[in-house]
Coordinates of C-alpha atoms in Angstrom, one line a residue:
M1 CA -0.3 -0.3 0.1
S2 CA 2.2 3.4 -1.7
I3 CA -1.1 5.3 -1.8
A4 CA -2.0 7.2 1.1
I5 CA -5.4 7.5 2.7
P6 CA -7.2 10.5 3.4
P7 CA -8.8 10.7 6.5
A8 CA -13.1 9.9 6.2
T9 CA -15.7 10.8 9.1
Y10 CA -18.7 10.5 6.4
L11 CA -18.5 8.5 2.8
P12 CA -18.7 11.0 1.0
D13 CA -15.5 12.4 2.4
F14 CA -12.6 10.5 0.4
L15 CA -14.2 11.7 -3.1
A16 CA -14.0 15.0 -1.7
H17 CA -11.1 14.9 -0.9
R18 CA -9.6 13.6 -4.1
A19 CA -12.1 16.3 -5.8
D20 CA -9.8 18.8 -4.0
E21 CA -5.9 17.0 -4.4
R22 CA -6.5 16.7 -8.3
P23 CA -9.6 17.6 -9.4
D24 CA -8.5 17.4 -13.5
K25 CA -7.5 13.8 -13.5
P26 CA -10.3 11.1 -14.6
C27 CA -12.4 9.6 -11.4
W28 CA -15.7 7.6 -13.6
I29 CA -15.0 6.0 -16.9
F30 CA -18.4 5.2 -18.0
G31 CA -18.3 4.3 -21.9
E32 CA -17.8 7.0 -23.7
H33 CA -18.2 9.3 -20.6
T34 CA -15.7 10.2 -18.5
W35 CA -16.0 12.1 -15.4
T36 CA -12.8 14.0 -13.7
W37 CA -12.7 14.2 -10.0
A38 CA -14.1 18.0 -9.7
E39 CA -17.0 17.0 -12.1
A40 CA -18.2 13.5 -10.1
W41 CA -18.1 15.5 -6.9
E42 CA -19.8 18.2 -8.3
S43 CA -22.5 15.8 -9.3
V44 CA -22.8 14.6 -6.0
R45 CA -23.7 17.6 -4.9
R46 CA -26.2 18.2 -7.4
T47 CA -28.1 15.3 -6.8
A48 CA -27.8 16.0 -3.0
G49 CA -28.9 19.2 -4.0
A50 CA -32.1 17.6 -6.2
L51 CA -32.8 15.0 -3.3
R52 CA -33.5 17.6 -1.3
A53 CA -35.4 19.7 -3.6
D54 CA -37.9 16.8 -3.8
G55 CA -38.2 16.7 0.1
V56 CA -36.1 13.8 0.5
G57 CA -34.4 14.4 4.3
R58 CA -32.5 12.5 7.0
G59 CA -34.0 9.4 7.6
D60 CA -35.8 9.4 3.8
R61 CA -35.1 6.8 1.7
V62 CA -34.4 6.0 -2.0
A63 CA -33.7 3.2 -4.2
I64 CA -32.1 3.1 -7.5
L65 CA -33.1 0.2 -10.0
A66 CA -30.0 0.1 -12.4
K67 CA -27.4 -1.5 -13.8
N68 CA -23.7 -0.6 -13.5
D69 CA -23.9 3.2 -13.1
P70 CA -21.9 5.9 -12.2
A71 CA -25.5 7.2 -11.3
V72 CA -25.7 4.4 -8.4
L73 CA -22.6 6.4 -6.3
Q74 CA -24.0 9.8 -7.3
V75 CA -27.6 8.7 -5.2
I76 CA -25.7 7.2 -2.8
L77 CA -23.3 9.4 -2.0
G78 CA -25.8 12.8 -2.8
G79 CA -28.4 10.7 -0.2
C80 CA -25.4 10.6 2.5
Q81 CA -24.9 14.5 2.3
L82 CA -28.3 14.8 3.6
G83 CA -28.1 11.6 6.0
A84 CA -31.0 10.1 3.2
A85 CA -30.6 6.0 2.8
T86 CA -29.8 4.6 -0.8
T87 CA -31.6 0.7 -1.2
V88 CA -29.6 -0.2 -4.2
V89 CA -32.1 -3.3 -5.9
N90 CA -31.2 -6.0 -7.5
W91 CA -32.9 -5.5 -11.1
R92 CA -32.6 -9.4 -11.5
L93 CA -36.2 -9.9 -9.4
A94 CA -39.1 -11.1 -10.5
G95 CA -41.9 -8.3 -10.0
D96 CA -44.1 -10.1 -6.7
E97 CA -39.6 -9.5 -5.4
L98 CA -39.4 -6.4 -7.1
D99 CA -42.4 -5.0 -5.5
Y100 CA -41.9 -6.4 -1.9
V101 CA -38.5 -4.8 -1.6
L102 CA -39.5 -1.5 -3.2
N103 CA -42.4 -1.4 -0.5
D104 CA -40.5 -2.8 2.4
C105 CA -37.6 -0.2 1.8
A106 CA -40.4 2.8 1.6
A107 CA -38.5 4.7 -1.2
E108 CA -39.7 7.9 -2.1
V109 CA -37.8 8.5 -5.2
V110 CA -36.7 5.6 -7.3
F111 CA -34.4 5.4 -10.5
V112 CA -34.6 3.4 -12.6
G113 CA -32.2 2.9 -15.5
H114 CA -33.6 3.1 -19.3
Q115 CA -33.1 -0.6 -20.1
L116 CA -35.1 -1.7 -16.6
L117 CA -38.2 0.7 -17.0
E118 CA -40.6 -2.4 -18.8
Q119 CA -39.5 -4.3 -15.8
F120 CA -40.2 -1.2 -13.6
D121 CA -43.8 -0.7 -15.1
V122 CA -45.2 -4.1 -14.3
V123 CA -45.4 -3.0 -10.1
R124 CA -45.6 0.7 -10.9
D125 CA -48.5 1.0 -9.2
R126 CA -48.4 -1.3 -6.5
L127 CA -45.9 1.2 -5.2
E128 CA -47.5 2.3 -2.1
H129 CA -44.6 5.5 -0.8
V130 CA -43.1 6.4 -4.1
R131 CA -43.6 10.3 -5.3
K132 CA -41.0 10.3 -8.4
V133 CA -39.0 7.8 -10.7
I134 CA -36.2 8.7 -12.7
V135 CA -35.6 7.3 -15.4
I136 CA -31.7 7.0 -15.7
G137 CA -29.8 7.0 -19.5
G138 CA -31.3 6.2 -22.9
D139 CA -33.9 8.2 -25.3
H140 CA -35.9 9.2 -22.2
D141 CA -32.9 10.3 -19.4
E142 CA -34.2 12.6 -17.2
L143 CA -31.0 12.6 -14.6
E144 CA -28.9 14.7 -15.9
A145 CA -31.8 17.6 -16.4
W146 CA -33.0 16.8 -12.9
Q147 CA -29.4 17.2 -11.6
S148 CA -28.2 20.2 -13.8
A149 CA -31.2 22.3 -12.1
A150 CA -30.4 21.7 -8.3
T151 CA -28.3 24.0 -6.4
P152 CA -25.4 21.9 -4.8
N153 CA -25.8 20.9 -1.5
D154 CA -22.8 20.1 0.9
R155 CA -23.6 18.2 4.1
D156 CA -26.7 19.3 6.2
P157 CA -25.1 20.1 10.0
A158 CA -27.6 17.3 11.4
V159 CA -26.7 14.5 9.7
Q160 CA -24.4 12.0 11.8
P161 CA -21.7 9.5 10.8
D162 CA -23.9 7.2 12.5
D163 CA -27.1 7.8 9.5
V164 CA -28.2 5.1 8.1
C165 CA -26.9 5.2 3.9
V166 CA -27.0 1.8 2.3
V167 CA -29.8 -0.7 2.9
M168 CA -28.8 -3.7 0.6
Y169 CA -31.9 -7.1 0.8
S170 CA -30.7 -9.9 1.4
S171 CA -32.6 -13.2 0.2
G172 CA -34.6 -14.5 3.2
T173 CA -33.9 -17.3 5.4
T174 CA -37.4 -17.0 6.8
G175 CA -38.7 -16.6 2.6
R176 CA -38.9 -12.9 2.5
P177 CA -35.6 -10.6 1.5
K178 CA -34.5 -8.6 4.6
G179 CA -33.6 -4.5 4.5
V180 CA -29.7 -4.8 5.5
Q181 CA -28.9 -1.0 7.0
L182 CA -25.4 0.2 6.9
S183 CA -24.3 3.2 8.5
Q184 CA -21.6 6.1 7.2
H185 CA -19.7 5.1 9.7
A186 CA -19.1 1.0 8.6
M187 CA -19.1 1.8 5.2
V188 CA -15.9 3.7 6.1
E189 CA -14.4 1.5 7.7
H190 CA -15.1 -1.2 5.3
S191 CA -13.6 1.5 2.6
V192 CA -10.3 1.4 4.4
N193 CA -10.4 -2.0 6.2
G194 CA -11.1 -4.4 3.0
L195 CA -8.3 -2.9 1.3
G196 CA -6.3 -5.5 2.0
D197 CA -2.7 -5.6 1.5
A198 CA -2.8 -5.2 -2.2
S199 CA -0.1 -2.2 -4.0
Y200 CA -1.6 0.4 -4.8
G201 CA 0.0 3.3 -6.9
E202 CA -0.6 6.1 -9.1
G203 CA -2.5 5.5 -12.0
D204 CA -3.9 3.0 -10.7
M205 CA -8.2 1.5 -12.9
L206 CA -10.5 -0.7 -10.8
L207 CA -12.6 -2.6 -13.2
V208 CA -16.1 -2.1 -11.7
A209 CA -18.1 -5.3 -12.7
M210 CA -20.1 -7.3 -9.9
P211 CA -23.2 -6.3 -9.7
M212 CA -23.8 -3.1 -7.3
F213 CA -26.8 -4.2 -6.3
H214 CA -24.6 -6.6 -4.4
V215 CA -22.7 -4.8 -1.5
G216 CA -19.7 -6.1 -3.0
G217 CA -20.0 -4.8 -6.4
T218 CA -21.3 -0.9 -4.4
S219 CA -18.3 -1.4 -1.7
Y220 CA -15.7 -1.8 -4.4
A221 CA -16.6 1.1 -6.5
L222 CA -16.7 3.2 -3.0
Q223 CA -13.1 2.3 -2.4
A224 CA -11.4 3.6 -5.3
P225 CA -11.8 7.1 -4.0
V226 CA -10.0 5.7 -0.8
I227 CA -7.0 5.0 -2.9
G228 CA -7.7 8.1 -5.7
A229 CA -8.1 5.2 -8.2
T230 CA -10.1 6.1 -11.4
A231 CA -13.3 3.5 -11.3
Y232 CA -14.0 1.8 -14.9
I233 CA -17.7 0.9 -14.3
V234 CA -19.3 -1.9 -16.7
P235 CA -22.9 -2.2 -16.7
E236 CA -22.7 -5.5 -16.0
V237 CA -20.6 -9.1 -16.4
D238 CA -19.3 -10.1 -19.7
G239 CA -16.7 -11.4 -21.6
A240 CA -15.8 -8.7 -24.4
L241 CA -16.5 -5.7 -21.6
L242 CA -13.9 -7.0 -19.1
A243 CA -12.0 -7.3 -21.4
A244 CA -12.1 -3.9 -22.7
G245 CA -11.9 -2.4 -19.3
V246 CA -8.6 -4.9 -19.4
M247 CA -7.3 -3.6 -22.5
A248 CA -8.6 0.3 -21.7
G249 CA -5.7 0.3 -18.1
C250 CA -7.5 -1.5 -15.6
T251 CA -4.9 -2.8 -13.6
H252 CA -7.3 -3.9 -10.1
A253 CA -10.5 -6.5 -10.2
F254 CA -12.7 -7.9 -8.2
L255 CA -14.3 -11.6 -9.5
V256 CA -16.4 -14.3 -8.5
P257 CA -15.1 -17.3 -9.3
A258 CA -17.5 -18.5 -11.9
V259 CA -16.6 -15.4 -13.7
V260 CA -12.6 -16.8 -13.7
T261 CA -14.0 -19.9 -13.9
A262 CA -15.1 -19.0 -17.7
L263 CA -11.7 -16.5 -18.4
I264 CA -9.8 -19.8 -17.7
A265 CA -12.4 -21.3 -20.2
A266 CA -12.2 -18.9 -23.1
G267 CA -8.5 -20.0 -23.5
P268 CA -4.8 -19.0 -23.4
Q269 CA -5.0 -15.6 -25.5
V270 CA -8.1 -14.7 -23.1
M271 CA -5.9 -15.6 -19.8
G272 CA -2.9 -13.4 -21.7
L273 CA -4.7 -10.8 -21.8
F274 CA -6.4 -10.2 -17.7
S275 CA -2.5 -11.1 -16.9
R276 CA -2.0 -7.3 -16.9
L277 CA -4.0 -7.5 -13.7
K278 CA -1.7 -6.0 -11.2
S279 CA -4.3 -7.6 -8.2
L280 CA -7.0 -10.0 -8.2
G281 CA -9.8 -10.0 -5.9
Y282 CA -12.0 -12.9 -5.6
G283 CA -14.9 -14.3 -3.4
A284 CA -19.0 -14.5 -2.9
A285 CA -18.9 -17.9 -3.0
P286 CA -15.7 -20.7 -3.1
M287 CA -13.0 -20.7 -5.4
P288 CA -12.5 -25.0 -6.8
L289 CA -8.5 -25.3 -6.0
P290 CA -8.1 -26.1 -10.2
V291 CA -9.6 -23.0 -11.5
L292 CA -7.4 -20.9 -8.4
R293 CA -3.8 -22.5 -9.0
A294 CA -5.1 -22.3 -13.5
A295 CA -5.1 -19.1 -12.4
M296 CA -2.0 -18.6 -10.4
E297 CA -0.2 -20.2 -13.0
A298 CA -1.7 -17.9 -16.2
W299 CA -1.2 -15.1 -14.2
P300 CA 2.1 -15.5 -12.4
D301 CA 2.9 -11.5 -10.9
T302 CA -0.4 -10.6 -10.3
E303 CA -1.6 -10.5 -6.8
F304 CA -4.0 -12.9 -5.4
Q305 CA -6.9 -12.0 -3.1
Q306 CA -9.5 -14.0 -1.7
V307 CA -12.1 -11.6 0.8
Y308 CA -15.1 -13.3 3.0
G309 CA -18.2 -11.5 3.8
M310 CA -21.2 -10.8 4.2
T311 CA -23.5 -8.0 3.3
E312 CA -23.8 -7.6 7.6
F313 CA -20.2 -6.7 7.0
G314 CA -20.5 -3.9 4.7
G315 CA -18.4 -6.5 2.5
V316 CA -15.0 -8.0 3.3
V317 CA -14.2 -9.0 7.1
T318 CA -11.4 -11.9 5.9
V319 CA -8.9 -11.2 3.5
L320 CA -6.6 -14.3 2.4
N321 CA -3.5 -12.0 0.7
D322 CA -1.4 -12.8 -2.0
A323 CA 1.5 -14.0 0.2
A324 CA -0.5 -16.6 1.7
H325 CA -1.6 -18.2 -1.6
R326 CA 1.9 -18.3 -2.3
D327 CA 3.4 -19.9 1.4
A328 CA 4.5 -23.1 0.5
A329 CA 4.6 -24.5 4.0
H330 CA 1.2 -24.0 3.7
P331 CA -0.8 -25.0 0.7
E332 CA -3.8 -26.1 3.0
R333 CA -4.2 -22.2 3.6
L334 CA -5.7 -21.8 -0.4
V335 CA -8.7 -23.1 0.4
S336 CA -8.6 -20.5 3.8
A337 CA -10.8 -17.5 3.8
G338 CA -7.5 -15.7 5.3
R339 CA -7.3 -13.7 8.5
P340 CA -10.0 -10.7 9.8
V341 CA -9.7 -7.6 8.6
P342 CA -8.5 -4.9 10.8
H343 CA -10.3 -3.7 13.7
T344 CA -12.1 -6.9 13.6
E345 CA -12.8 -9.9 16.2
M346 CA -13.1 -13.4 15.6
R347 CA -14.6 -15.8 17.3
I348 CA -15.6 -19.8 17.4
V349 CA -18.3 -20.7 18.9
D350 CA -20.7 -23.8 19.8
P351 CA -23.8 -23.1 18.5
V352 CA -25.8 -24.9 21.4
S353 CA -23.3 -23.2 24.1
L354 CA -22.1 -20.6 23.0
E355 CA -18.5 -20.9 24.4
D356 CA -16.0 -20.9 22.3
V357 CA -14.5 -24.3 20.5
P358 CA -10.8 -25.0 21.2
Q359 CA -8.5 -23.8 17.8
G360 CA -9.0 -26.4 15.3
E361 CA -12.4 -27.4 16.5
S362 CA -15.6 -26.5 14.4
G363 CA -18.7 -24.0 15.6
E364 CA -20.3 -21.3 14.4
V365 CA -17.6 -18.1 12.7
W366 CA -18.7 -14.9 14.8
F367 CA -17.3 -11.6 14.1
R368 CA -17.5 -8.1 15.7
T369 CA -16.7 -5.3 14.2
P370 CA -17.1 -1.2 13.2
Q371 CA -17.9 -2.4 9.6
A372 CA -21.3 -4.4 11.1
T373 CA -25.0 -2.9 9.9
I374 CA -27.2 -1.3 12.9
G375 CA -29.5 -4.3 12.1
Y376 CA -32.5 -5.4 9.4
L377 CA -35.0 -2.8 8.8
G378 CA -38.0 -2.7 10.2
K379 CA -37.0 -5.9 11.6
P380 CA -36.2 -6.2 15.2
E381 CA -36.6 -10.2 16.0
A382 CA -34.3 -10.8 13.0
T383 CA -31.9 -7.2 14.9
A384 CA -31.8 -9.7 17.5
E385 CA -30.9 -13.1 15.9
L386 CA -28.3 -11.3 14.2
I387 CA -26.2 -9.2 16.5
T388 CA -26.1 -10.0 20.3
P389 CA -26.7 -8.0 23.6
D390 CA -22.2 -6.8 23.1
G391 CA -22.1 -6.9 19.8
W392 CA -21.1 -9.8 17.8
V393 CA -21.9 -11.0 14.7
R394 CA -23.4 -14.6 14.1
T395 CA -23.0 -15.5 10.3
G396 CA -24.4 -18.5 10.6
D397 CA -21.3 -20.5 8.6
L398 CA -19.8 -23.2 10.2
G399 CA -15.8 -23.4 10.5
R400 CA -12.2 -23.3 12.9
T401 CA -9.6 -21.4 12.4
D402 CA -5.4 -22.9 12.2
E403 CA -2.8 -22.2 14.6
D404 CA -2.0 -19.0 13.1
G405 CA -5.8 -17.8 12.7
F406 CA -6.6 -18.9 9.3
L407 CA -9.9 -19.3 8.9
F408 CA -11.6 -22.0 6.9
I409 CA -15.3 -22.1 6.1
E410 CA -16.4 -25.7 6.1
D411 CA -20.4 -25.5 6.4
R412 CA -23.3 -23.3 6.6
I413 CA -26.1 -23.8 9.7
K414 CA -28.1 -21.2 7.8
D415 CA -29.9 -22.4 4.6
M416 CA -28.6 -20.8 2.0
I417 CA -27.2 -21.4 -1.8
I418 CA -24.1 -19.7 -4.0
T419 CA -24.7 -19.9 -7.3
G420 CA -22.3 -17.7 -9.1
G421 CA -21.9 -15.7 -6.3
E422 CA -25.2 -15.1 -5.7
N423 CA -26.6 -15.7 -2.5
V424 CA -30.4 -18.2 -2.8
Y425 CA -32.1 -18.7 0.6
S426 CA -33.7 -22.2 -0.1
P427 CA -36.6 -21.3 2.0
E428 CA -37.1 -18.7 0.1
V429 CA -37.6 -20.9 -3.6
E430 CA -39.6 -23.4 -1.3
R431 CA -42.0 -21.1 -0.1
V432 CA -42.8 -20.0 -4.0
L433 CA -42.8 -24.0 -5.4
A434 CA -45.0 -24.5 -2.5
E435 CA -47.7 -22.7 -3.9
H436 CA -48.4 -25.6 -6.9
P437 CA -51.3 -27.5 -6.2
A438 CA -49.4 -30.7 -6.9
I439 CA -46.9 -30.8 -4.4
Q440 CA -47.2 -32.5 -1.5
E441 CA -43.9 -31.7 0.3
L442 CA -40.3 -30.5 -0.8
A443 CA -37.1 -29.0 0.1
V444 CA -34.7 -27.3 -1.7
I445 CA -30.8 -27.4 -1.8
G446 CA -27.7 -26.8 -3.2
V447 CA -25.5 -29.4 -5.7
P448 CA -22.1 -28.7 -7.1
D449 CA -21.5 -26.9 -10.4
D450 CA -18.6 -26.8 -12.3
R451 CA -19.1 -23.0 -13.8
W452 CA -21.6 -21.4 -10.7
G453 CA -20.2 -23.5 -7.6
E454 CA -23.5 -24.7 -7.0
T455 CA -26.9 -24.6 -8.7
V456 CA -30.6 -24.9 -6.8
K457 CA -32.2 -28.3 -6.9
A458 CA -35.8 -29.1 -5.3
V459 CA -36.6 -32.8 -4.5
V460 CA -41.1 -32.8 -4.4
A461 CA -42.9 -35.1 -3.4
F462 CA -46.3 -35.2 -5.0
K463 CA -49.4 -35.4 -3.9
P464 CA -51.9 -38.8 -5.1
D465 CA -52.1 -38.8 -8.2
R466 CA -51.5 -35.4 -8.7
A467 CA -48.2 -36.1 -10.7
V468 CA -47.1 -33.1 -13.0
P469 CA -43.1 -32.7 -15.3
A470 CA -40.1 -31.6 -13.9
E471 CA -40.0 -28.8 -16.0
E472 CA -44.1 -27.5 -15.1
L473 CA -42.7 -26.9 -11.6
I474 CA -39.6 -24.9 -13.2
A475 CA -41.7 -22.9 -15.3
F476 CA -43.6 -21.9 -12.5
A477 CA -41.1 -20.5 -10.3
R478 CA -39.6 -19.2 -12.8
E479 CA -42.6 -17.1 -13.5
R480 CA -42.3 -15.8 -9.6
L481 CA -38.6 -15.8 -8.9
A482 CA -35.1 -14.6 -10.0
G483 CA -33.7 -16.4 -13.1
Y484 CA -30.5 -17.6 -9.7
K485 CA -33.1 -18.9 -7.9
T486 CA -34.8 -21.2 -9.9
P487 CA -34.0 -24.6 -10.0
S488 CA -32.5 -25.7 -12.7
S489 CA -33.5 -29.5 -11.6
I490 CA -36.5 -31.5 -9.4
D491 CA -35.8 -34.7 -8.1
I492 CA -39.6 -36.4 -7.6
V493 CA -39.5 -38.6 -4.3
D494 CA -42.0 -40.3 -2.3
A495 CA -41.2 -38.5 0.9
L496 CA -38.4 -36.2 2.1
P497 CA -36.5 -37.9 5.2
R498 CA -37.4 -36.8 8.0
N499 CA -36.0 -37.0 11.7
P500 CA -38.1 -37.8 14.8
S501 CA -39.3 -34.7 15.3
G502 CA -40.5 -34.2 11.8
K503 CA -37.7 -32.3 11.1
I504 CA -36.5 -32.1 7.2
L505 CA -33.1 -34.2 7.0
K506 CA -31.6 -31.7 4.5
R507 CA -27.8 -33.1 4.6
D508 CA -29.1 -36.6 3.7
L509 CA -30.2 -35.0 0.5
R510 CA -26.9 -33.4 0.0
K511 CA -24.9 -36.5 0.3
P512 CA -25.5 -38.1 -3.0
Y513 CA -24.4 -34.8 -4.5
W514 CA -21.4 -33.5 -1.9
G515 CA -20.4 -37.2 -1.0
D516 CA -16.9 -36.8 0.3
R517 CA -15.8 -32.9 -0.7
A518 CA -13.8 -31.2 2.2
R519 CA -16.1 -28.6 1.7
Q520 CA -19.9 -28.6 2.0
V521 CA -20.5 -25.6 0.4

């Protein structure tokens, strides 16, 4: 780390500092448009002024439904100036899911990417709190005129570091997504702590490709001002767009394992192009060892950083740095999640006794960190289940540590599937499939997949004389769920295995697929 990190109390402070320090250098590159640092900061201040003119203030919420775009950062940081929070909405959601999220967050102003207008219009009349809709881009762009007409707004005096600035919806363990509230203070902490020890220097450029509706995508983009790097933003993960970013000079990237797998499959020429990267961060799902080794061999001069985290931590909470990747004395650490980031404590806890387990034994992984969420929006009971009275956050993951404090994730207590870096909670899928009239009982599990890490599988028992083709159930789910949540396969059984108390034994359902794999996630 050779770049001086500016002090910050509020999330926009990093961008404001860089705008003063290097006003005419490039801050954001998006398509044919480049914003200098001064222009980017002015756009944030004007966004704040326009939101204020529309009646948005401290404690209010707005939402943005858009593919990756500098507008996402403008709205988040502009909202910060007022003490308002931005919900970055997953544009892959189906209509009922989109309806739920926008109403649950009570967004008063919604920004919609022009490519997603048709999707938004399906739910527009169901939204209870929205007073204004602003279109981003395309032939009917309203954002630029809306910003230009506004008076720039600096931070309101009433704004506090503990004000919520981002609400990210994570899939719901009880069937509905939950809004994870992250404060400005938490995001400032994450923006610095999550950098790891990758090398940064003048002229660096971050390739921002992961969806900003994930905390990893947004947090990565927000780290660019921390190190004074240009953010090269692409609307979505696409091979040609990624290659264009590297050819344009991107030096750092964060990718999920499924994307790295696809790059390897594309052949030596593509892999050679990406060898230009100074640093590659990866995470959101376990990286298969053969894929990781192939990437390290193809990119010998690239620093590798594996990250582990949750939306509830603003993103990264442990890092496996490049030195650990190349530690010949400990090759087993290639499957480790690394060690906690600065200012973060970690415990491995017996899920029943809630006592710490001995080093090397498995337990639930807990963290205490200033990056942590203040809780779930409007869900105090779920918040109490997540955060202990003394501030420890339960991850729901089972893990162990070695003698040097490296964390190894082994399984999940909570019922989650990670497919291509997307989190899918099986109760959410089960709730939808259970509405099909032919189904007597069902369970949803994750099964191994060479490309996506895991895919969604439903195991179904039908009511007597009500059997239907598996394809019908998949189509039924696809109409009601995002594509990545829809089962890719369905097993039909006479009955599901249960324990004496009647609980479905999902571990038994998973066993034929996961076999003797060391990691059951």
